PDB file of C-alpha atoms in Angstrom:
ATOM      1  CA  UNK A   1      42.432 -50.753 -18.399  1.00  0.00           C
ATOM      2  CA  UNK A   2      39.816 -51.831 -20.772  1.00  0.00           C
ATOM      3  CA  UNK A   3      41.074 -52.568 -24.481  1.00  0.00           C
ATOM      4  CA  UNK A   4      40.013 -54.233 -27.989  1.00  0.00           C
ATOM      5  CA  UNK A   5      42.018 -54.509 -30.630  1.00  0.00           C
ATOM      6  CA  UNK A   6      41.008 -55.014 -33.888  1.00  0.00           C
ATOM      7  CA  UNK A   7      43.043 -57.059 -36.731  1.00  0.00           C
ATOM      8  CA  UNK A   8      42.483 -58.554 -40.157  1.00  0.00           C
ATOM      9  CA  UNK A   9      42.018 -55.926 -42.050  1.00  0.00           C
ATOM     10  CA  UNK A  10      43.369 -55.978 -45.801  1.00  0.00           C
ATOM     11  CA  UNK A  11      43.125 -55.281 -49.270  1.00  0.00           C
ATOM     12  CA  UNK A  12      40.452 -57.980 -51.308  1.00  0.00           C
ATOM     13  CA  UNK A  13      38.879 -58.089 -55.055  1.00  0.00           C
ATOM     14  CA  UNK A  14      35.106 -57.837 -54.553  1.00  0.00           C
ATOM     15  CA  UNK A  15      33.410 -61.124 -54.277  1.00  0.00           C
ATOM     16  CA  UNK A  16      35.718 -61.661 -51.688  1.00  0.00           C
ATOM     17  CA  UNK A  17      35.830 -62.713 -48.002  1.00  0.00           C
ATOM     18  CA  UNK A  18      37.674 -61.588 -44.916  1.00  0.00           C
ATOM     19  CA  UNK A  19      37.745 -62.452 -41.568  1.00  0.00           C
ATOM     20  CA  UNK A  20      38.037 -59.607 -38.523  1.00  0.00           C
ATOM     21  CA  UNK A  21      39.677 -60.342 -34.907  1.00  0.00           C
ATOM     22  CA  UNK A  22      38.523 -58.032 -31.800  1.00  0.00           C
ATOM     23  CA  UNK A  23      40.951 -59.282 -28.773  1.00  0.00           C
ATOM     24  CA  UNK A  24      40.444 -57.878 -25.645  1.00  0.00           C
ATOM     25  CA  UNK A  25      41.790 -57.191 -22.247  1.00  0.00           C
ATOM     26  CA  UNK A  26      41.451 -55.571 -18.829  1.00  0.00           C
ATOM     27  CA  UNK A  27      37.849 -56.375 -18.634  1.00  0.00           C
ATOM     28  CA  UNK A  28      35.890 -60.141 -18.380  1.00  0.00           C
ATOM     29  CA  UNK A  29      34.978 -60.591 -21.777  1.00  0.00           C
ATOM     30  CA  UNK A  30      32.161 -62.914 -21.488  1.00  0.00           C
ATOM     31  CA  UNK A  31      29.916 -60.357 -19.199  1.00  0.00           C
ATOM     32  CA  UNK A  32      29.624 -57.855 -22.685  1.00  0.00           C
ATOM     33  CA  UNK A  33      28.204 -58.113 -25.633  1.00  0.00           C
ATOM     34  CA  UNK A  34      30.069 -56.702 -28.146  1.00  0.00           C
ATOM     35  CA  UNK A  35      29.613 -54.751 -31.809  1.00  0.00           C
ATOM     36  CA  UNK A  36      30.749 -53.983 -35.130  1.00  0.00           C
ATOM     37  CA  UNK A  37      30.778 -50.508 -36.124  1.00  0.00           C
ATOM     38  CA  UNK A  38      31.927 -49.234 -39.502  1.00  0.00           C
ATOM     39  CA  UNK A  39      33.035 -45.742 -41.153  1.00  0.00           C
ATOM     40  CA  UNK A  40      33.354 -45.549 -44.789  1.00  0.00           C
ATOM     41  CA  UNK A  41      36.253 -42.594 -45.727  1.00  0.00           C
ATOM     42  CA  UNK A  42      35.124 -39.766 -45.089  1.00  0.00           C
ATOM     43  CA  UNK A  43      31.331 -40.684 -43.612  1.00  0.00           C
ATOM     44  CA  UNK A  44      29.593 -41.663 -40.336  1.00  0.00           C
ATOM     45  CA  UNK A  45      29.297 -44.311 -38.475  1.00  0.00           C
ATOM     46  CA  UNK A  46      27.194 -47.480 -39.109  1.00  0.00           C
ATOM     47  CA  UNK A  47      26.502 -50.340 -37.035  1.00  0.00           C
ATOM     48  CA  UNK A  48      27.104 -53.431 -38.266  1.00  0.00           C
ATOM     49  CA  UNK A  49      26.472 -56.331 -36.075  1.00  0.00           C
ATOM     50  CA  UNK A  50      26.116 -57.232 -32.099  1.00  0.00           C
ATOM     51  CA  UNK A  51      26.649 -60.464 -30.051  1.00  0.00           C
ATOM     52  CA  UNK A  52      25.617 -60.620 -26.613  1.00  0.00           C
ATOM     53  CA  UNK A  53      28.006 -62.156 -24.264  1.00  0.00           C
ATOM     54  CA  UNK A  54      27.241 -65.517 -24.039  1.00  0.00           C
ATOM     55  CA  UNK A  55      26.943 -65.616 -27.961  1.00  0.00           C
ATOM     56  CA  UNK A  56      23.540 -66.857 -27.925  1.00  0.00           C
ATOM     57  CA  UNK A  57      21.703 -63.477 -29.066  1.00  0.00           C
ATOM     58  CA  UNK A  58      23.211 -62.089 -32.575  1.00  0.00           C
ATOM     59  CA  UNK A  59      21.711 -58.959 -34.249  1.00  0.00           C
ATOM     60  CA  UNK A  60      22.700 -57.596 -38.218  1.00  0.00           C
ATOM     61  CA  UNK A  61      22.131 -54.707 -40.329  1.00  0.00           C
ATOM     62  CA  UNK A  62      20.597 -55.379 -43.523  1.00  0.00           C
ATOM     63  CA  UNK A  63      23.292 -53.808 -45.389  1.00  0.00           C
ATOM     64  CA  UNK A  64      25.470 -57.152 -44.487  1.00  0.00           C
ATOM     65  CA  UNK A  65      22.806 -59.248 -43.118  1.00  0.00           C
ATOM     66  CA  UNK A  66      23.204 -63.103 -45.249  1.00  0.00           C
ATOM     67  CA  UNK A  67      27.094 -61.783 -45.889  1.00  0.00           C
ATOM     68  CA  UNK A  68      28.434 -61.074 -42.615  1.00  0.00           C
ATOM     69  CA  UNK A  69      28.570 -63.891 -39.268  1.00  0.00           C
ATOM     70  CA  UNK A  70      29.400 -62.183 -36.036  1.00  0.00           C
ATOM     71  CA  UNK A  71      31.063 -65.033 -33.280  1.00  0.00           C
ATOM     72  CA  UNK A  72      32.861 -64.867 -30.398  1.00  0.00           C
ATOM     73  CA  UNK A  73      35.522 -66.745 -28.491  1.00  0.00           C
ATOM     74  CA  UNK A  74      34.910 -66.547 -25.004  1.00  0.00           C
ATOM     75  CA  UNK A  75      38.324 -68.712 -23.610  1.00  0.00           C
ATOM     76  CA  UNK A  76      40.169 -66.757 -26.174  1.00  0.00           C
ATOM     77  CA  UNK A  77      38.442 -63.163 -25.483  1.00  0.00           C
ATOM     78  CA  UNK A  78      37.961 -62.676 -28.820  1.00  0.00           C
ATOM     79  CA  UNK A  79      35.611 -61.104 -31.341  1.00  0.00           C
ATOM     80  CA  UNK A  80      35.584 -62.244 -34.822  1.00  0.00           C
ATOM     81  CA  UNK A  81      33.505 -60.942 -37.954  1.00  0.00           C
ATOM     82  CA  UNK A  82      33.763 -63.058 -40.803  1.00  0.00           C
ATOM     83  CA  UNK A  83      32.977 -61.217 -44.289  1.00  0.00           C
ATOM     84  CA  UNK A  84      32.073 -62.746 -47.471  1.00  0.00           C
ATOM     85  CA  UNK A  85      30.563 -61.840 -50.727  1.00  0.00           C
ATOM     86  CA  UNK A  86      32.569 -58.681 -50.587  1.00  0.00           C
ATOM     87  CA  UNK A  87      31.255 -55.399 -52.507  1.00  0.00           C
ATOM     88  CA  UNK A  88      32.956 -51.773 -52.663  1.00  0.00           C
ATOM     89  CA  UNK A  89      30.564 -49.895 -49.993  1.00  0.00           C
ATOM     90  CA  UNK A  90      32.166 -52.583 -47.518  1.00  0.00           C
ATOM     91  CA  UNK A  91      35.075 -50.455 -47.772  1.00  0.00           C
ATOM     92  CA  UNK A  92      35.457 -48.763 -44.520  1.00  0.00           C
ATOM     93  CA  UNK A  93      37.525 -49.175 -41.105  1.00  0.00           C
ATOM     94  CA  UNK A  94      35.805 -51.444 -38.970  1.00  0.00           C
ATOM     95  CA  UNK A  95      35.707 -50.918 -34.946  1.00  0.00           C
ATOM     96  CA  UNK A  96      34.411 -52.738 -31.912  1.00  0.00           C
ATOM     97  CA  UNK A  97      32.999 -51.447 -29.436  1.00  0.00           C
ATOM     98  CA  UNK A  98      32.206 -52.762 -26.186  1.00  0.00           C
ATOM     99  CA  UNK A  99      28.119 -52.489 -24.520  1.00  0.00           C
ATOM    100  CA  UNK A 100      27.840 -51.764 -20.912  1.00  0.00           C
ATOM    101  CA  UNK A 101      26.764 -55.331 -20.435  1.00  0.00           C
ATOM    102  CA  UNK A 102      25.709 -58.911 -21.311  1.00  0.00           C
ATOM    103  CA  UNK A 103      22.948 -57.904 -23.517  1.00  0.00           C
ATOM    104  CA  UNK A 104      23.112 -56.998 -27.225  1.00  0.00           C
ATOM    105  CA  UNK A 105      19.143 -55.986 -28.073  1.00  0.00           C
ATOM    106  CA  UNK A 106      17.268 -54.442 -25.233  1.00  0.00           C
ATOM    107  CA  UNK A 107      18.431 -51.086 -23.971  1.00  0.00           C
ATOM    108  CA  UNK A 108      22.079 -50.032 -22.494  1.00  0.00           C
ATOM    109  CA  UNK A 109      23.093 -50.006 -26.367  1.00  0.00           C
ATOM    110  CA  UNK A 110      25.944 -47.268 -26.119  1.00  0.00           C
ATOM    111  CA  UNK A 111      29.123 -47.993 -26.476  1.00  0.00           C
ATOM    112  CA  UNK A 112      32.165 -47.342 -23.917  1.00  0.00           C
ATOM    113  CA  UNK A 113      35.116 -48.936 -25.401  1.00  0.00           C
ATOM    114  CA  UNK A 114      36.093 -48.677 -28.734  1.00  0.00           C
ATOM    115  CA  UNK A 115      39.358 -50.502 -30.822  1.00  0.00           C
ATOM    116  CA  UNK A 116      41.603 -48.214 -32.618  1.00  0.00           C
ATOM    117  CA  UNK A 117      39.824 -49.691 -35.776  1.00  0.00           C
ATOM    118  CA  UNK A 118      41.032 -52.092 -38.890  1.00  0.00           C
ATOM    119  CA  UNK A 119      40.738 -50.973 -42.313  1.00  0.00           C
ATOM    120  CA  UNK A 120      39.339 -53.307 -45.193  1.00  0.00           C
ATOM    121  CA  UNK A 121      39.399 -52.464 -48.614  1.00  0.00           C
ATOM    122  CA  UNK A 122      37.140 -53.575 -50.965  1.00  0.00           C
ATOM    123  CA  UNK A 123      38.595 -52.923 -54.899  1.00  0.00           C
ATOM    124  CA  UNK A 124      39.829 -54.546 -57.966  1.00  0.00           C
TER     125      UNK A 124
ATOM    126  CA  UNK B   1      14.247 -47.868 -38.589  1.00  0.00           C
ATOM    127  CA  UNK B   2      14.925 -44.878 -36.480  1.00  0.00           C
ATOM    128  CA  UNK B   3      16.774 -42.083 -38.659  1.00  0.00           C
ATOM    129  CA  UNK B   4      18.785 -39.307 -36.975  1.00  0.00           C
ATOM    130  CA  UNK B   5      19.342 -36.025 -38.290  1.00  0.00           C
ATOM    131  CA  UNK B   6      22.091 -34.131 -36.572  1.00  0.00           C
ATOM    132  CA  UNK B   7      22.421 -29.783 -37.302  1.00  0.00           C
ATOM    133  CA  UNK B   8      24.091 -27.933 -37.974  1.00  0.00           C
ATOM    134  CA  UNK B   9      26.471 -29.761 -40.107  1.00  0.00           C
ATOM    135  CA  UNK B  10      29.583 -27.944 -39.235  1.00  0.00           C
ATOM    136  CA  UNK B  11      29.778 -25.207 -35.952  1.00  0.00           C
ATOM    137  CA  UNK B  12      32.241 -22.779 -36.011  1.00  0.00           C
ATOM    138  CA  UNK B  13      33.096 -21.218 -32.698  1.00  0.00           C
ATOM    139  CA  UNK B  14      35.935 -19.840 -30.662  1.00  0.00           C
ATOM    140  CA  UNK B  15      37.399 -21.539 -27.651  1.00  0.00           C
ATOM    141  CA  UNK B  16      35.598 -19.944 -24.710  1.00  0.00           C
ATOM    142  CA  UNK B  17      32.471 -20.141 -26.675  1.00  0.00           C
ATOM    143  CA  UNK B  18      29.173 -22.511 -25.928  1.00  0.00           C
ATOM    144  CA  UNK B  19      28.708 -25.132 -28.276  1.00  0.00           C
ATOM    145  CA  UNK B  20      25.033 -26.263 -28.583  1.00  0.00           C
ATOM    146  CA  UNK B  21      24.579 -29.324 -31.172  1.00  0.00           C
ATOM    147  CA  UNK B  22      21.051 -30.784 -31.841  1.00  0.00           C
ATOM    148  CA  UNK B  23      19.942 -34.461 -32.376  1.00  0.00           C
ATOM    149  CA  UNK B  24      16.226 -35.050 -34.048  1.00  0.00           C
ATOM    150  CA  UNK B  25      14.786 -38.328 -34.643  1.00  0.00           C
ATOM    151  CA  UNK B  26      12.119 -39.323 -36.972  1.00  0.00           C
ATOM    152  CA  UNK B  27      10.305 -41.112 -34.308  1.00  0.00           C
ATOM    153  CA  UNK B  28      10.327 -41.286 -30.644  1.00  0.00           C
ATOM    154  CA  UNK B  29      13.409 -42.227 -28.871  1.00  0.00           C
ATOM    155  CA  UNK B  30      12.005 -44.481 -25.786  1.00  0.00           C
ATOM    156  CA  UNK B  31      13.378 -44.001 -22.411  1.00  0.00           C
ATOM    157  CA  UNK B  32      15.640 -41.471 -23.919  1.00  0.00           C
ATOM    158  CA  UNK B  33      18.117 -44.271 -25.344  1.00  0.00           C
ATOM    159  CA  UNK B  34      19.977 -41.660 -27.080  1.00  0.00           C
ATOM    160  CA  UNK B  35      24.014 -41.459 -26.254  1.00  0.00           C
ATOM    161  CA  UNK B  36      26.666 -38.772 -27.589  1.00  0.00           C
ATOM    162  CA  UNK B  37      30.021 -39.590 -29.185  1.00  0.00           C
ATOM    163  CA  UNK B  38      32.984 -37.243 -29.775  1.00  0.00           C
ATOM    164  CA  UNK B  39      35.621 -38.574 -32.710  1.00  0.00           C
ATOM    165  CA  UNK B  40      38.650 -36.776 -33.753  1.00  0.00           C
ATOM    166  CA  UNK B  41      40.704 -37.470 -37.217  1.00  0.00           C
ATOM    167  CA  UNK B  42      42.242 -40.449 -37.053  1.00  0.00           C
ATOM    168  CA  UNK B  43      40.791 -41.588 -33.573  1.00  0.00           C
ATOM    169  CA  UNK B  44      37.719 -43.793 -32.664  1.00  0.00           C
ATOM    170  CA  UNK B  45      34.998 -42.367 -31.262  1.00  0.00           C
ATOM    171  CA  UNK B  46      34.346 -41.788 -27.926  1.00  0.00           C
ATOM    172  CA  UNK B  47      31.371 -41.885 -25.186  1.00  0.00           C
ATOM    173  CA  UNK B  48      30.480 -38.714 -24.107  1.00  0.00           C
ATOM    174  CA  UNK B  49      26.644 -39.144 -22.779  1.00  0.00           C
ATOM    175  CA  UNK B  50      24.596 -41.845 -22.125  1.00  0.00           C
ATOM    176  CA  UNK B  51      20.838 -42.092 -21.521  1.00  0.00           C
ATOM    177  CA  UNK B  52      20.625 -38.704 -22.980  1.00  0.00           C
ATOM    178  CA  UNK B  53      22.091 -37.399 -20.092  1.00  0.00           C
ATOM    179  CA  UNK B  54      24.284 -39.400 -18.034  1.00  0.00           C
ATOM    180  CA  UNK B  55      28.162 -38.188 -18.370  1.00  0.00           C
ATOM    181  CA  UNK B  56      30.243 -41.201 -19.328  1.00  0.00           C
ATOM    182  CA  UNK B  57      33.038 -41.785 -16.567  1.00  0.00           C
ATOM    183  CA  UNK B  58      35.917 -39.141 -17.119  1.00  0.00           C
ATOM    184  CA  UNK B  59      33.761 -36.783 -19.129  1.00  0.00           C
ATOM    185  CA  UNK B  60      34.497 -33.249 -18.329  1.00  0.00           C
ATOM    186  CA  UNK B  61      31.115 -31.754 -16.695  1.00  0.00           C
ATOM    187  CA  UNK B  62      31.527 -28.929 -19.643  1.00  0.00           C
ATOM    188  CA  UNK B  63      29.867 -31.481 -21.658  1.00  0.00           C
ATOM    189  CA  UNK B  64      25.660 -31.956 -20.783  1.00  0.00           C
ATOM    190  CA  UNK B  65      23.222 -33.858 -22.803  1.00  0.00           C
ATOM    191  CA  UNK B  66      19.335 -33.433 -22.558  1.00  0.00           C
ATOM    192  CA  UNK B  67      16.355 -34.289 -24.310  1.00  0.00           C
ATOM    193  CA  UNK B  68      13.509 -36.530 -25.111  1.00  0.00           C
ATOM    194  CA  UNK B  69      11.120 -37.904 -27.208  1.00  0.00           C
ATOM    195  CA  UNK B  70      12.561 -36.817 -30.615  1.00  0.00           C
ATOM    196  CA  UNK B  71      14.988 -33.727 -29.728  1.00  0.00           C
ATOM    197  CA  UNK B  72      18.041 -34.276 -27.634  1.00  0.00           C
ATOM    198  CA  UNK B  73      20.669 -31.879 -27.437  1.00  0.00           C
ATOM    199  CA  UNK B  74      24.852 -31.902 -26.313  1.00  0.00           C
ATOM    200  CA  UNK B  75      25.550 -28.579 -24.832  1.00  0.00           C
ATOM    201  CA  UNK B  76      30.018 -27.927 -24.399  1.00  0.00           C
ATOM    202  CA  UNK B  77      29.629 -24.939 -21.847  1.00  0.00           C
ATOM    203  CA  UNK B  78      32.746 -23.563 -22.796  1.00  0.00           C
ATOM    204  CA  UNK B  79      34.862 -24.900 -25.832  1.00  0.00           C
ATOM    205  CA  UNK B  80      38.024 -25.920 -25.061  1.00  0.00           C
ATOM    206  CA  UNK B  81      41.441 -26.548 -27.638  1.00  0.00           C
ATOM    207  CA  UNK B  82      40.482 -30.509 -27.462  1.00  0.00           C
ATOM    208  CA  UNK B  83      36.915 -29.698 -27.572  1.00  0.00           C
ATOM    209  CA  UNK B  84      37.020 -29.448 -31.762  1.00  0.00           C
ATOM    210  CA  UNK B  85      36.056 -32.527 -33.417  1.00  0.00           C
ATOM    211  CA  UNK B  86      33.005 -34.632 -34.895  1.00  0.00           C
ATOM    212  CA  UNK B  87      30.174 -35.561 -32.599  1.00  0.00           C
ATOM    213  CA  UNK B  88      28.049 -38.132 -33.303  1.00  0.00           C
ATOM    214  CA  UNK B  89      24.357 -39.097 -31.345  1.00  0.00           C
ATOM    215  CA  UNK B  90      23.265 -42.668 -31.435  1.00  0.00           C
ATOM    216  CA  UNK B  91      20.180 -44.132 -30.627  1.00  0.00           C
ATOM    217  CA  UNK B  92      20.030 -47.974 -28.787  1.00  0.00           C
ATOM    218  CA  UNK B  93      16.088 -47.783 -28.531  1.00  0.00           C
ATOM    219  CA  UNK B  94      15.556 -50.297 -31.569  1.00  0.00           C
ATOM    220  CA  UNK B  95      17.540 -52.510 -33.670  1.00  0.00           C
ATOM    221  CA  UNK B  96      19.151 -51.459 -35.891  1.00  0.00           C
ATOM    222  CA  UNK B  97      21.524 -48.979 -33.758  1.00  0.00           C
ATOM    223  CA  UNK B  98      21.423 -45.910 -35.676  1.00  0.00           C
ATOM    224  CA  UNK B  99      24.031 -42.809 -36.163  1.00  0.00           C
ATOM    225  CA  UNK B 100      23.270 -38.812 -36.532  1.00  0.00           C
ATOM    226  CA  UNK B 101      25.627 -38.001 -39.695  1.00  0.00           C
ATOM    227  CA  UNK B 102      27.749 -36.061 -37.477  1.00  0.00           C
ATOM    228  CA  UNK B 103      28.222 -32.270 -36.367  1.00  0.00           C
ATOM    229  CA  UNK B 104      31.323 -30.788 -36.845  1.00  0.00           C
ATOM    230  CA  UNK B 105      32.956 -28.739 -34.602  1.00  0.00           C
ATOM    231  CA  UNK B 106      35.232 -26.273 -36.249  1.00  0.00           C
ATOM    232  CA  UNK B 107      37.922 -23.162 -34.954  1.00  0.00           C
ATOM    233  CA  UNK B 108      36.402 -19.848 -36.235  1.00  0.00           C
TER     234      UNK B 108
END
């Protein structure tokens, strides 16, 4: 059975950083590329950031895009997201979500797999 | 850019009922790279429909997407208990990925 689960979530001032873990299972981890969606409370969903599989194609929203570094882990199967310059409309739980394969840009964008999410916290 | 706007906002409706939930875009959506997600409190979301279309594996066939261009639409044939919930559309046609706001699903 295909998983992810997410970690690293936590309380930090603004200005802040944070680092976000993605481990997975039950699938080969280096054929997918995988993404960063967020929810604020009580709103929608909002893509953050994709890697492809290999790592060597990254994509960002603008929202986070100078802030935020998407990597991967391929002998550890494992997603990271590593935040910095932290402001309050980062607060949100943060998924990821696994493509339908090795590509992160061109089409086959949906998402099949989701993590049970982390929630970071973005306050004084 | 491609924004989504998702109506109605919230859908009230009895089980048994037909659910029929509409997706615009403000521009083309090519090859109909549109997919449909289903989220319930507390849950992540979920892949319903893929390619506009396509039922994700394990999807109930209750559940039909169709569409192109700018208009898609998810169609729940008959609503069931589990059936009530937030759906969201996506589109994958361009970077950035973008997200309808969400249709909820509510017991009348």
């Amino acid at each position: 059975e295909m998983q992810l689960l997410e970690s690293g979530g936590d309380l930090v001032q603004p200005g802040g950083s944070l680092r976000l873990s993605c481990a997975a299972s039950g699938f080969i981890f280096s054929d997918y590329a995988i993404t960063w969606v967020r929810q604020a409370p009580g709103k929608g969903l909002e893509w953050v950031s994709a890697i492809s599989g290999s790592g060597g194609s990254i994509y960002y929203a603008d929202s986070v895009k100078g802030r935020f570094t998407i990597s991967r882990d391929n002998s550890k199967k494992t997603l990271y997201l590593q935040m910095t310059s932290l402001r309050a409309e980062d607060t949100a739980v943060y998924y990821c979500a696994k493509g339908p394969s090795a590509v992160a840009g061109m089409g086959r964008g949906w998402y099949d797999c989701w993590g049970q999410g982390t929630r970071v916290t973005v306050s004084s | 850019e491609i924004g989504l706007t998702q109506s109605p906002g919230t859908l009230s409706l009895s089980p048994g009922e037909r659910a029929t939930l509409s997706c615009r875009a403000n521009q083309s959506v090519s090859n109909s790279y549109l997919a449909w997600y289903q989220q319930k409190p507390g849950q992540a979301p979920r892949l319903l429909i893929y390619g506009a279309s396509s039922r994700a594996t394990g999807i109930p066939d209750r559940f039909s997407g169709s569409g192109s261009g700018t208009d898609f639409t998810l169609t729940i044939s008959r609503l069931e208990p589990e059936d009530f919930a937030v759906y969201y559309c996506q589109q994958y046609s361009t970077l950035p990925r973008t997200f309808g706001q969400g249709t909820k699903v509510e017991i009348k």
